[in-house]
Short mmCIF file of C-alpha atoms and ligand atoms in Angstrom, two decimals:
data_model
loop_
_atom_site.label_atom_id
_atom_site.label_comp_id
_atom_site.label_asym_id
_atom_site.label_seq_id
_atom_site.Cartn_x
_atom_site.Cartn_y
_atom_site.Cartn_z
CA MET X 1 0.00 0.00 0.00
CA SER X 2 1.37 3.41 -0.88
CA ARG X 3 1.90 5.87 1.92
CA PRO X 4 -0.33 8.93 2.10
CA ALA X 5 1.50 12.09 1.06
CA VAL X 6 0.49 13.81 4.26
CA VAL X 7 0.51 12.24 7.71
CA THR X 8 0.03 14.49 10.71
CA ARG X 9 -0.27 13.64 14.35
CA PHE X 10 -1.40 14.99 17.67
CA ALA X 11 0.95 13.92 20.44
CA PRO X 12 -0.36 15.04 23.83
CA SER X 13 1.28 14.17 27.13
CA PRO X 14 -1.48 12.74 29.32
CA THR X 15 -1.03 14.96 32.33
CA GLY X 16 -4.41 16.72 32.33
CA PHE X 17 -7.55 17.43 30.32
CA LEU X 18 -7.62 18.37 26.65
CA HIS X 19 -6.44 21.95 26.93
CA ILE X 20 -7.91 24.54 24.58
CA GLY X 21 -4.44 25.00 23.05
CA GLY X 22 -4.09 21.25 22.56
CA ALA X 23 -7.53 21.12 20.99
CA ARG X 24 -6.47 23.75 18.46
CA THR X 25 -3.22 21.88 17.71
CA ALA X 26 -5.21 18.70 17.14
CA LEU X 27 -7.65 20.59 14.92
CA PHE X 28 -4.90 22.10 12.75
CA ASN X 29 -3.31 18.68 12.29
CA TYR X 30 -6.69 17.14 11.53
CA LEU X 31 -7.65 19.82 8.99
CA TYR X 32 -4.30 19.73 7.26
CA ALA X 33 -4.48 15.97 6.84
CA LYS X 34 -8.08 16.14 5.59
CA LYS X 35 -7.26 18.86 3.11
CA HIS X 36 -4.59 16.67 1.54
CA GLY X 37 -6.50 13.40 1.75
CA GLY X 38 -3.93 12.24 4.28
CA GLN X 39 -4.02 10.73 7.75
CA PHE X 40 -4.31 12.25 11.19
CA LYS X 41 -2.75 10.06 13.87
CA LEU X 42 -2.86 10.14 17.64
CA ARG X 43 0.05 9.35 19.93
CA ILE X 44 -0.16 9.51 23.69
CA GLU X 45 3.24 10.56 25.02
CA ASP X 46 3.18 8.65 28.26
CA THR X 47 6.89 8.06 28.79
CA ASP X 48 6.87 10.19 31.92
CA LYS X 49 5.21 7.61 34.14
CA ALA X 50 5.17 9.85 37.19
CA ARG X 51 3.11 12.55 35.46
CA SER X 52 0.96 10.47 33.10
CA THR X 53 -2.35 9.10 34.31
CA PRO X 54 -4.95 6.83 32.68
CA GLU X 55 -7.62 9.38 33.67
CA ALA X 56 -5.83 12.08 31.72
CA THR X 57 -5.48 9.77 28.70
CA GLN X 58 -9.20 9.09 28.87
CA ALA X 59 -9.99 12.80 29.23
CA ILE X 60 -7.96 13.53 26.09
CA LEU X 61 -9.62 10.71 24.12
CA ASP X 62 -13.06 11.90 25.28
CA GLY X 63 -12.20 15.51 24.51
CA LEU X 64 -11.10 14.68 20.96
CA ASP X 65 -14.16 12.52 20.48
CA TRP X 66 -16.46 15.31 21.62
CA MET X 67 -14.61 17.86 19.48
CA GLY X 68 -15.24 15.64 16.47
CA LEU X 69 -11.60 15.04 15.62
CA PRO X 70 -11.35 11.32 14.87
CA HIS X 71 -7.85 9.95 14.34
CA ASP X 72 -6.79 7.36 11.79
CA GLY X 73 -5.56 3.97 12.95
CA ASP X 74 -4.94 2.84 16.50
CA VAL X 75 -3.83 5.14 19.27
CA VAL X 76 -0.05 4.84 19.65
CA TYR X 77 1.25 4.76 23.21
CA GLN X 78 4.79 6.04 23.31
CA SER X 79 5.73 3.96 26.36
CA GLN X 80 5.15 0.80 24.33
CA ASN X 81 7.74 1.80 21.74
CA ALA X 82 10.77 1.75 24.05
CA PRO X 83 12.44 -1.15 22.15
CA ALA X 84 12.40 0.90 18.93
CA HIS X 85 13.79 3.94 20.74
CA ILE X 86 16.61 1.86 22.22
CA GLU X 87 17.38 0.27 18.87
CA ALA X 88 17.69 3.72 17.26
CA ALA X 89 20.04 4.90 20.03
CA MET X 90 22.21 1.79 19.65
CA SER X 91 22.41 2.25 15.90
CA MET X 92 23.74 5.77 16.49
CA VAL X 93 26.38 4.34 18.85
CA GLU X 94 27.41 1.96 16.07
CA THR X 95 27.76 4.76 13.53
CA GLY X 96 29.66 6.96 15.96
CA ARG X 97 26.80 9.48 16.28
CA ALA X 98 26.31 8.65 19.95
CA TYR X 99 28.55 7.39 22.71
CA ARG X 100 28.72 5.85 26.14
CA CYS X 101 29.28 8.44 28.81
CA TYR X 102 30.44 7.26 32.23
CA LEU X 103 30.29 10.59 34.03
CA SER X 104 28.59 10.35 37.39
CA PRO X 105 25.47 12.53 37.69
CA GLU X 106 27.40 14.90 39.97
CA ASP X 107 30.32 15.24 37.55
CA GLN X 108 27.97 15.75 34.70
CA GLU X 109 26.14 18.52 36.55
CA ALA X 110 29.39 20.22 37.51
CA GLN X 111 30.71 20.07 33.94
CA ARG X 112 27.45 21.29 32.50
CA ALA X 113 27.42 24.22 34.90
CA ALA X 114 31.03 25.03 33.99
CA ALA X 115 30.17 24.91 30.27
CA ARG X 116 27.23 27.26 30.85
CA GLU X 117 29.50 29.60 32.75
CA ALA X 118 31.98 29.57 29.87
CA GLY X 119 29.14 30.32 27.46
CA HIS X 120 29.06 27.11 25.46
CA ALA X 121 27.08 23.90 25.42
CA PHE X 122 28.09 20.82 27.35
CA ARG X 123 30.38 18.20 25.77
CA SER X 124 31.32 15.12 27.74
CA PRO X 125 34.99 14.06 27.73
CA TRP X 126 33.71 10.56 26.92
CA ARG X 127 32.69 11.63 23.41
CA GLU X 128 36.26 11.08 22.21
CA LEU X 129 36.87 7.83 24.10
CA GLY X 130 36.14 4.29 22.96
CA PRO X 131 35.67 0.68 24.12
CA ALA X 132 39.28 0.42 25.26
CA ASP X 133 38.61 3.12 27.84
CA TYR X 134 35.37 1.76 29.25
CA PRO X 135 35.51 0.83 32.94
CA ASP X 136 34.47 -2.74 33.77
CA SER X 137 31.53 -2.04 35.95
CA ALA X 138 30.04 1.39 36.08
CA ASP X 139 26.84 3.02 35.04
CA TYR X 140 26.77 4.87 31.77
CA VAL X 141 24.29 6.77 29.69
CA ILE X 142 24.09 6.90 25.89
CA ARG X 143 24.72 10.45 24.82
CA PHE X 144 24.19 12.11 21.47
CA LYS X 145 27.32 13.48 19.81
CA VAL X 146 26.30 16.89 18.55
CA PRO X 147 28.24 17.46 15.29
CA GLU X 148 30.03 20.66 14.32
CA GLY X 149 28.25 23.15 12.15
CA GLU X 150 24.76 24.57 11.93
CA THR X 151 21.26 23.20 11.98
CA VAL X 152 18.71 24.86 9.74
CA ILE X 153 15.00 24.25 9.47
CA THR X 154 12.44 26.02 7.34
CA ASP X 155 9.42 26.15 9.54
CA ALA X 156 6.09 26.60 7.76
CA VAL X 157 5.10 29.32 10.22
CA GLN X 158 8.33 30.74 11.64
CA GLY X 159 10.37 30.64 8.42
CA LYS X 160 14.06 29.81 8.26
CA ILE X 161 15.68 29.16 11.61
CA THR X 162 19.38 28.56 12.07
CA TRP X 163 21.08 27.26 15.17
CA ASN X 164 24.78 27.00 15.71
CA ASN X 165 25.26 23.44 16.97
CA LYS X 166 27.46 24.85 19.71
CA GLU X 167 24.17 25.88 21.36
CA PHE X 168 23.13 22.24 21.83
CA ASP X 169 24.32 20.06 24.69
CA ASP X 170 25.32 16.47 23.99
CA LEU X 171 21.97 15.26 25.22
CA VAL X 172 21.26 11.93 26.89
CA LEU X 173 19.43 9.48 24.61
CA LEU X 174 19.30 6.47 26.97
CA ARG X 175 19.46 6.90 30.72
CA ALA X 176 21.66 4.76 32.99
CA ASP X 177 18.74 2.35 33.47
CA GLY X 178 18.50 1.97 29.68
CA SER X 179 15.27 3.95 29.35
CA PRO X 180 14.93 6.30 26.36
CA VAL X 181 14.43 10.03 26.79
CA TYR X 182 11.51 11.94 25.36
CA MET X 183 13.51 13.81 22.69
CA LEU X 184 14.61 10.52 21.10
CA ALA X 185 11.18 8.91 21.47
CA VAL X 186 9.46 11.71 19.55
CA VAL X 187 11.82 11.37 16.59
CA VAL X 188 11.65 7.58 16.42
CA ASP X 189 7.88 7.50 16.82
CA ASP X 190 7.26 10.21 14.23
CA HIS X 191 9.50 8.37 11.80
CA ASN X 192 7.89 4.99 12.44
CA MET X 193 4.42 6.51 12.13
CA ASP X 194 5.41 7.99 8.73
CA VAL X 195 4.66 11.49 9.96
CA THR X 196 5.34 14.07 7.25
CA HIS X 197 4.16 17.26 8.98
CA VAL X 198 4.65 18.17 12.63
CA ILE X 199 2.26 20.96 13.58
CA ARG X 200 2.58 21.88 17.26
CA GLY X 201 2.93 24.73 19.74
CA ASP X 202 5.93 27.02 19.34
CA ASP X 203 7.09 26.07 22.83
CA HIS X 204 8.58 23.07 20.99
CA LEU X 205 10.51 25.15 18.46
CA ILE X 206 13.89 24.64 20.12
CA ASN X 207 13.20 20.90 20.27
CA SER X 208 12.87 20.82 16.50
CA GLY X 209 16.54 21.84 16.26
CA ARG X 210 17.62 19.00 18.53
CA GLN X 211 15.28 16.58 16.84
CA THR X 212 16.57 17.55 13.40
CA LEU X 213 20.07 16.58 14.55
CA ILE X 214 18.78 13.17 15.60
CA TYR X 215 16.90 12.63 12.32
CA ARG X 216 20.05 13.43 10.37
CA ALA X 217 22.19 11.17 12.54
CA LEU X 218 19.78 8.33 11.84
CA GLY X 219 19.75 9.11 8.11
CA TRP X 220 16.00 9.77 8.16
CA ASP X 221 13.95 12.41 6.37
CA VAL X 222 13.12 15.39 8.57
CA PRO X 223 9.38 16.20 8.63
CA GLN X 224 8.05 19.62 7.74
CA PHE X 225 7.70 21.55 10.98
CA ALA X 226 5.03 24.17 11.65
CA HIS X 227 5.28 25.82 15.06
CA VAL X 228 2.09 27.60 15.98
CA PRO X 229 2.18 30.56 18.41
CA LEU X 230 0.48 29.80 21.70
CA ILE X 231 -2.93 31.05 22.72
CA HIS X 232 -3.01 33.91 25.20
CA GLY X 233 -5.81 35.18 27.41
CA PRO X 234 -7.96 38.18 26.40
CA ASP X 235 -5.49 40.38 28.32
CA GLY X 236 -2.57 39.20 26.16
CA LYS X 237 -0.95 37.27 29.00
CA LYS X 238 -0.05 33.59 28.91
CA LEU X 239 -3.14 31.46 29.29
CA SER X 240 -3.79 30.37 32.87
CA LYS X 241 -6.64 29.27 35.11
CA ARG X 242 -7.28 32.91 35.88
CA HIS X 243 -8.63 33.29 32.34
CA GLY X 244 -11.46 30.86 32.99
CA ALA X 245 -12.23 27.56 31.34
CA LEU X 246 -9.23 25.82 29.83
CA GLY X 247 -10.42 22.29 29.09
CA ALA X 248 -12.61 21.30 26.15
CA GLU X 249 -15.12 19.68 28.52
CA ALA X 250 -15.67 23.01 30.26
CA TYR X 251 -16.83 24.49 26.95
CA ARG X 252 -19.05 21.49 26.38
CA ASP X 253 -20.59 22.05 29.83
CA ASP X 254 -21.08 25.74 29.05
CA GLY X 255 -23.17 24.76 26.03
CA TYR X 256 -20.73 25.18 23.15
CA ILE X 257 -21.24 22.82 20.27
CA PRO X 258 -18.28 21.05 18.66
CA SER X 259 -18.68 22.59 15.21
CA GLY X 260 -18.84 26.07 16.76
CA LEU X 261 -15.76 25.50 18.87
CA ARG X 262 -13.90 23.98 15.93
CA ASN X 263 -14.73 27.00 13.79
CA TYR X 264 -13.66 29.42 16.51
CA LEU X 265 -10.40 27.56 17.20
CA MET X 266 -9.60 27.29 13.52
CA LYS X 267 -9.83 31.06 13.20
CA LEU X 268 -7.84 31.60 16.40
CA GLY X 269 -4.39 32.25 15.01
CA TRP X 270 -5.23 31.46 11.40
CA SER X 271 -6.59 34.01 8.97
CA HIS X 272 -8.46 33.72 5.73
CA GLY X 273 -9.56 37.11 4.48
CA ASP X 274 -12.73 38.32 6.18
CA GLN X 275 -14.44 34.97 6.36
CA GLU X 276 -15.35 34.04 9.93
CA ILE X 277 -17.88 31.25 9.58
CA PHE X 278 -16.90 27.96 7.98
CA THR X 279 -18.80 24.74 7.49
CA ASP X 280 -16.69 21.62 8.04
CA ALA X 281 -16.30 21.15 4.30
CA GLN X 282 -15.21 24.76 3.83
CA ALA X 283 -12.78 24.43 6.73
CA ALA X 284 -11.06 21.35 5.33
CA GLU X 285 -10.86 23.03 1.93
CA ALA X 286 -9.56 26.40 3.12
CA PHE X 287 -7.13 25.49 5.89
CA ASP X 288 -3.44 25.84 5.08
CA LEU X 289 -0.18 26.48 6.90
CA PRO X 290 0.76 29.89 5.43
CA GLY X 291 -2.43 31.38 6.93
CA ILE X 292 -1.17 30.71 10.46
CA VAL X 293 -0.46 34.01 12.14
CA LYS X 294 3.00 34.50 13.61
CA SER X 295 1.97 36.35 16.73
CA ALA X 296 0.20 34.86 19.75
CA ALA X 297 -3.56 34.60 19.38
CA ARG X 298 -5.86 36.07 22.03
CA LEU X 299 -8.92 34.28 23.31
CA ASP X 300 -12.05 36.33 22.76
CA PHE X 301 -15.02 34.78 24.52
CA GLU X 302 -17.53 37.11 22.89
CA LYS X 303 -16.39 36.03 19.47
CA MET X 304 -16.40 32.40 20.56
CA ALA X 305 -20.05 32.77 21.56
CA TYR X 306 -20.90 34.60 18.32
CA VAL X 307 -19.34 31.87 16.16
CA ASN X 308 -21.02 29.20 18.24
CA GLY X 309 -24.37 30.96 17.79
CA LYS X 310 -23.90 30.88 14.02
CA HIS X 311 -23.26 27.14 14.19
CA ILE X 312 -26.34 26.66 16.34
CA GLU X 313 -28.30 28.40 13.58
CA MET X 314 -26.75 26.14 10.94
CA SER X 315 -27.43 22.95 12.91
CA ASP X 316 -30.01 20.36 12.04
CA ASN X 317 -32.96 20.69 14.45
CA ALA X 318 -33.02 17.08 15.61
CA ASP X 319 -29.23 17.04 16.15
CA LEU X 320 -29.45 20.24 18.09
CA LEU X 321 -32.23 18.86 20.26
CA ALA X 322 -30.13 15.78 21.01
CA ARG X 323 -27.16 17.94 22.05
CA ALA X 324 -29.38 20.27 24.05
CA GLN X 325 -31.07 17.49 26.08
CA PRO X 326 -28.79 17.71 29.15
CA PHE X 327 -29.28 21.48 29.26
CA LEU X 328 -33.05 21.23 28.81
CA ARG X 329 -33.20 18.65 31.57
CA ALA X 330 -31.04 20.78 33.85
CA GLU X 331 -33.27 23.79 33.20
CA THR X 332 -36.40 21.80 34.10
CA PRO X 333 -35.24 19.28 36.72
CA ASP X 334 -38.76 18.65 37.99
CA GLY X 335 -40.35 17.22 34.90
CA TYR X 336 -39.01 17.54 31.41
CA THR X 337 -41.72 15.61 29.60
CA SER X 338 -41.91 14.15 26.12
CA GLU X 339 -44.60 16.75 25.30
CA ALA X 340 -42.19 19.49 26.32
CA GLU X 341 -39.49 17.90 24.22
CA ALA X 342 -41.80 17.83 21.20
CA ARG X 343 -42.64 21.50 21.74
CA VAL X 344 -38.95 22.39 21.82
CA LEU X 345 -38.29 20.54 18.58
CA ALA X 346 -41.22 22.25 16.86
CA ALA X 347 -40.00 25.64 18.09
CA MET X 348 -36.35 25.09 17.14
CA GLU X 349 -36.36 27.60 14.29
CA ASP X 350 -37.52 30.40 16.65
CA LEU X 351 -35.11 29.31 19.38
CA LYS X 352 -31.96 29.04 17.28
CA PRO X 353 -31.41 32.75 16.57
CA ARG X 354 -32.04 33.56 20.24
CA ALA X 355 -29.22 31.40 21.61
CA LYS X 356 -25.44 31.51 21.36
CA THR X 357 -25.00 28.41 23.50
CA LEU X 358 -27.10 25.37 24.35
CA LYS X 359 -27.42 26.78 27.85
CA GLU X 360 -29.06 29.88 26.40
CA LEU X 361 -31.17 27.71 24.13
CA ALA X 362 -32.50 25.83 27.15
CA GLN X 363 -33.21 29.14 28.90
CA GLN X 364 -35.06 30.41 25.84
CA ALA X 365 -37.01 27.14 25.71
CA PHE X 366 -37.91 27.25 29.39
CA TYR X 367 -41.35 28.74 28.68
CA LEU X 368 -42.04 25.58 26.65
CA THR X 369 -40.65 23.05 29.08
CA ARG X 370 -41.92 24.32 32.44
CA PRO X 371 -44.22 21.82 34.06
CA ARG X 372 -47.71 22.97 35.11
CA PRO X 373 -48.84 24.70 37.15
CA VAL X 374 -46.27 27.29 36.11
CA PRO X 375 -44.94 28.89 39.30
CA MET X 376 -45.62 32.61 39.41
CA PRO X 377 -43.01 35.17 40.50
CA ALA X 378 -43.79 37.74 43.18
CA LYS X 379 -44.48 40.48 40.65
CA ALA X 380 -47.27 38.35 39.09
CA LYS X 381 -49.66 39.44 41.83
CA LYS X 382 -49.78 42.96 40.47
CA ILE X 383 -50.06 41.90 36.85
CA LEU X 384 -52.71 39.27 37.51
CA SER X 385 -55.09 41.68 39.23
CA GLU X 386 -58.74 40.83 39.64
CA GLU X 387 -59.57 42.89 36.58
CA ALA X 388 -56.87 41.15 34.56
CA LEU X 389 -58.06 37.72 35.64
CA ASN X 390 -61.61 38.51 34.65
CA ARG X 391 -60.39 39.45 31.23
CA LEU X 392 -58.25 36.33 31.02
CA SER X 393 -61.24 34.19 31.75
CA GLU X 394 -63.14 35.83 28.88
CA LEU X 395 -60.13 35.52 26.63
CA GLN X 396 -59.98 31.84 27.47
CA ILE X 397 -63.46 31.46 25.98
CA SER X 398 -62.50 33.32 22.78
CA LEU X 399 -59.38 31.21 22.39
CA GLU X 400 -61.24 28.01 23.04
CA ALA X 401 -63.63 28.92 20.26
CA LEU X 402 -60.80 29.03 17.72
CA GLN X 403 -60.62 26.02 15.42
CA ASP X 404 -57.42 23.94 15.65
CA THR X 405 -56.54 25.06 12.13
CA GLN X 406 -56.75 28.69 13.34
CA TRP X 407 -54.15 27.99 16.02
CA GLN X 408 -51.39 29.76 14.13
CA SER X 409 -49.52 32.97 14.61
CA GLU X 410 -51.60 35.25 12.37
CA PRO X 411 -55.13 34.21 13.32
CA LEU X 412 -54.04 34.17 16.98
CA GLN X 413 -52.64 37.67 16.71
CA ALA X 414 -55.89 38.79 15.06
CA CYS X 415 -57.92 37.15 17.83
CA LEU X 416 -55.92 38.96 20.54
CA THR X 417 -56.08 42.34 18.78
CA ASP X 418 -59.76 41.92 18.19
CA PHE X 419 -60.35 40.95 21.81
CA ALA X 420 -58.52 44.07 23.06
CA ALA X 421 -60.55 46.29 20.72
CA ARG X 422 -63.83 44.74 21.85
CA HIS X 423 -62.91 45.41 25.47
CA GLY X 424 -61.76 48.94 24.68
CA VAL X 425 -58.30 48.43 26.19
CA GLY X 426 -54.76 48.69 24.87
CA PHE X 427 -53.11 45.44 23.80
CA GLY X 428 -50.79 45.55 26.84
CA LYS X 429 -53.72 45.14 29.22
CA ILE X 430 -54.31 41.75 27.66
CA GLY X 431 -50.80 40.86 26.61
CA GLN X 432 -49.05 41.33 29.93
CA PRO X 433 -51.29 39.10 32.07
CA LEU X 434 -51.57 36.51 29.31
CA ARG X 435 -47.79 36.33 28.97
CA MET X 436 -47.42 36.03 32.73
CA ALA X 437 -50.02 33.25 32.92
CA LEU X 438 -48.37 31.32 30.12
CA THR X 439 -44.68 31.77 30.93
CA GLY X 440 -44.41 32.74 34.59
CA GLY X 441 -41.99 35.45 33.49
CA ALA X 442 -39.59 33.16 31.59
CA PRO X 443 -37.97 34.68 28.47
CA SER X 444 -40.37 34.34 25.56
CA PRO X 445 -40.93 35.50 21.98
CA ASP X 446 -43.98 37.37 20.56
CA LEU X 447 -47.19 36.34 22.27
CA SER X 448 -48.74 34.87 19.14
CA VAL X 449 -45.60 32.71 18.79
CA VAL X 450 -45.85 31.67 22.45
CA LEU X 451 -49.44 30.56 21.88
CA THR X 452 -48.57 28.73 18.68
CA ARG X 453 -45.64 26.90 20.22
CA LEU X 454 -47.49 25.93 23.39
CA GLY X 455 -50.45 24.65 21.38
CA LYS X 456 -54.09 25.05 22.21
CA ALA X 457 -54.44 22.49 24.98
CA GLU X 458 -51.37 23.64 26.93
CA THR X 459 -52.29 27.32 26.50
CA LEU X 460 -55.81 26.84 27.80
CA ALA X 461 -54.59 24.63 30.62
CA ARG X 462 -52.00 27.21 31.74
CA ILE X 463 -54.63 29.96 31.71
CA GLY X 464 -56.93 27.65 33.63
CA ASP X 465 -54.24 27.06 36.25
CA VAL X 466 -53.93 30.78 36.96
CA LEU X 467 -57.70 31.24 37.11
CA SER X 468 -58.26 28.35 39.47
CA ALA X 469 -55.38 29.40 41.74
CA THR X 470 -57.28 32.50 42.84
N1 LIG O 1 3.88 15.74 24.11
C1 LIG O 1 4.14 17.09 23.78
C2 LIG O 1 3.18 18.00 24.51
O1 LIG O 1 2.14 17.55 24.96
C3 LIG O 1 4.02 17.38 22.30
C4 LIG O 1 5.19 16.90 21.55
C5 LIG O 1 5.13 17.15 20.07
O2 LIG O 1 4.09 17.55 19.56
O3 LIG O 1 6.14 16.88 19.44
O4 LIG O 1 3.45 19.17 24.65
#
């Protein structure tokens, strides 16, 4: 089977939830692979056993699943690839690109500090020694032999970057216990996973210099790097808890929908003319690396909500209802019925433009989902005066007389206007108590829409409840 021309990967360390920055990195890798008909792979970088937890791995898998970023093939667990990492290190020893270093940890630290002081990178004296010099029994590490010269990469975002190799320490590849270090593992895994493009946060930029040296030493092709500036808070400072929700699941719980969050994150640090709103197909078509902005992106929660609102409007009604269920239930804990659910679905087109999140959608739908008798707020007493109730009871008769086919916005509006005229009062004298009786003060659209969406039976029953309560 021929290899796909583009293979990207997301390689999170499982030390916490799926961070908003990680979600964007995953998204960029996903979109780039999709655009080129390639593959998007997932590798869990769990070599640091002390910091990695199965819960964090699960949170990342769940987060990606919720975000709608499916990966190709099986999940790769870095810790399971140690034999390949060791083999690569040993092959570099054989070709003279790496060496055994017998310095004790203390000596190594002292020499590294001295090198720093002298303004150059650390080189172990063991780099020039060979088997004849090896002590019989002593611990050693396998160290990379940084070559002379320069290392150059052409990053798809940052452009050409040149390092003098004198800046790089002879880094450890295998520790004294034989375990591989992270820097080696990343290179070997990316190579073995056929990764062609490494798109990741620019906090890894310096690593790409070190990793390039390892690729070259192994005689492997170096992938195309693209280092994306990190996301900052709205105040321009590095993102921290202080800025509010950081994990994808927090946005889910706030009522963001995956397509909305994907759209927002795609545009966060990537520009494409004036276009803000993208369908998934448009996103996969438009996304490219040159559009990635070189400066740090700032989170803008207002914009996030705006984009999400647009995606709520574009959503299929039944899908939206399914996603909104937990929020609808939470809004009406004491009895979210199947009738209420049907009313919400029927009203979806009115609800969509009134909500930027599913939480708001559930709040806007509350007038439809409230179980009877609708509890009345304190201010209802004034609005539902004796005079108002008398009128409501007459209105109930007029409404009851309407045919089912007349139970639509226009005829209902005409009925209400007509009723007000017949009683010689302004529309408000009817509208206000009727709205209170039907909604209990919950947010609601035009009265004729409220009546239509509640339906005849529920409307009459809610009016009846208020009349019989007095
Ligand atoms: N595991 C690293 C992280 O979570 C990413 C490494 C990479 O993308 O090369 O920051």
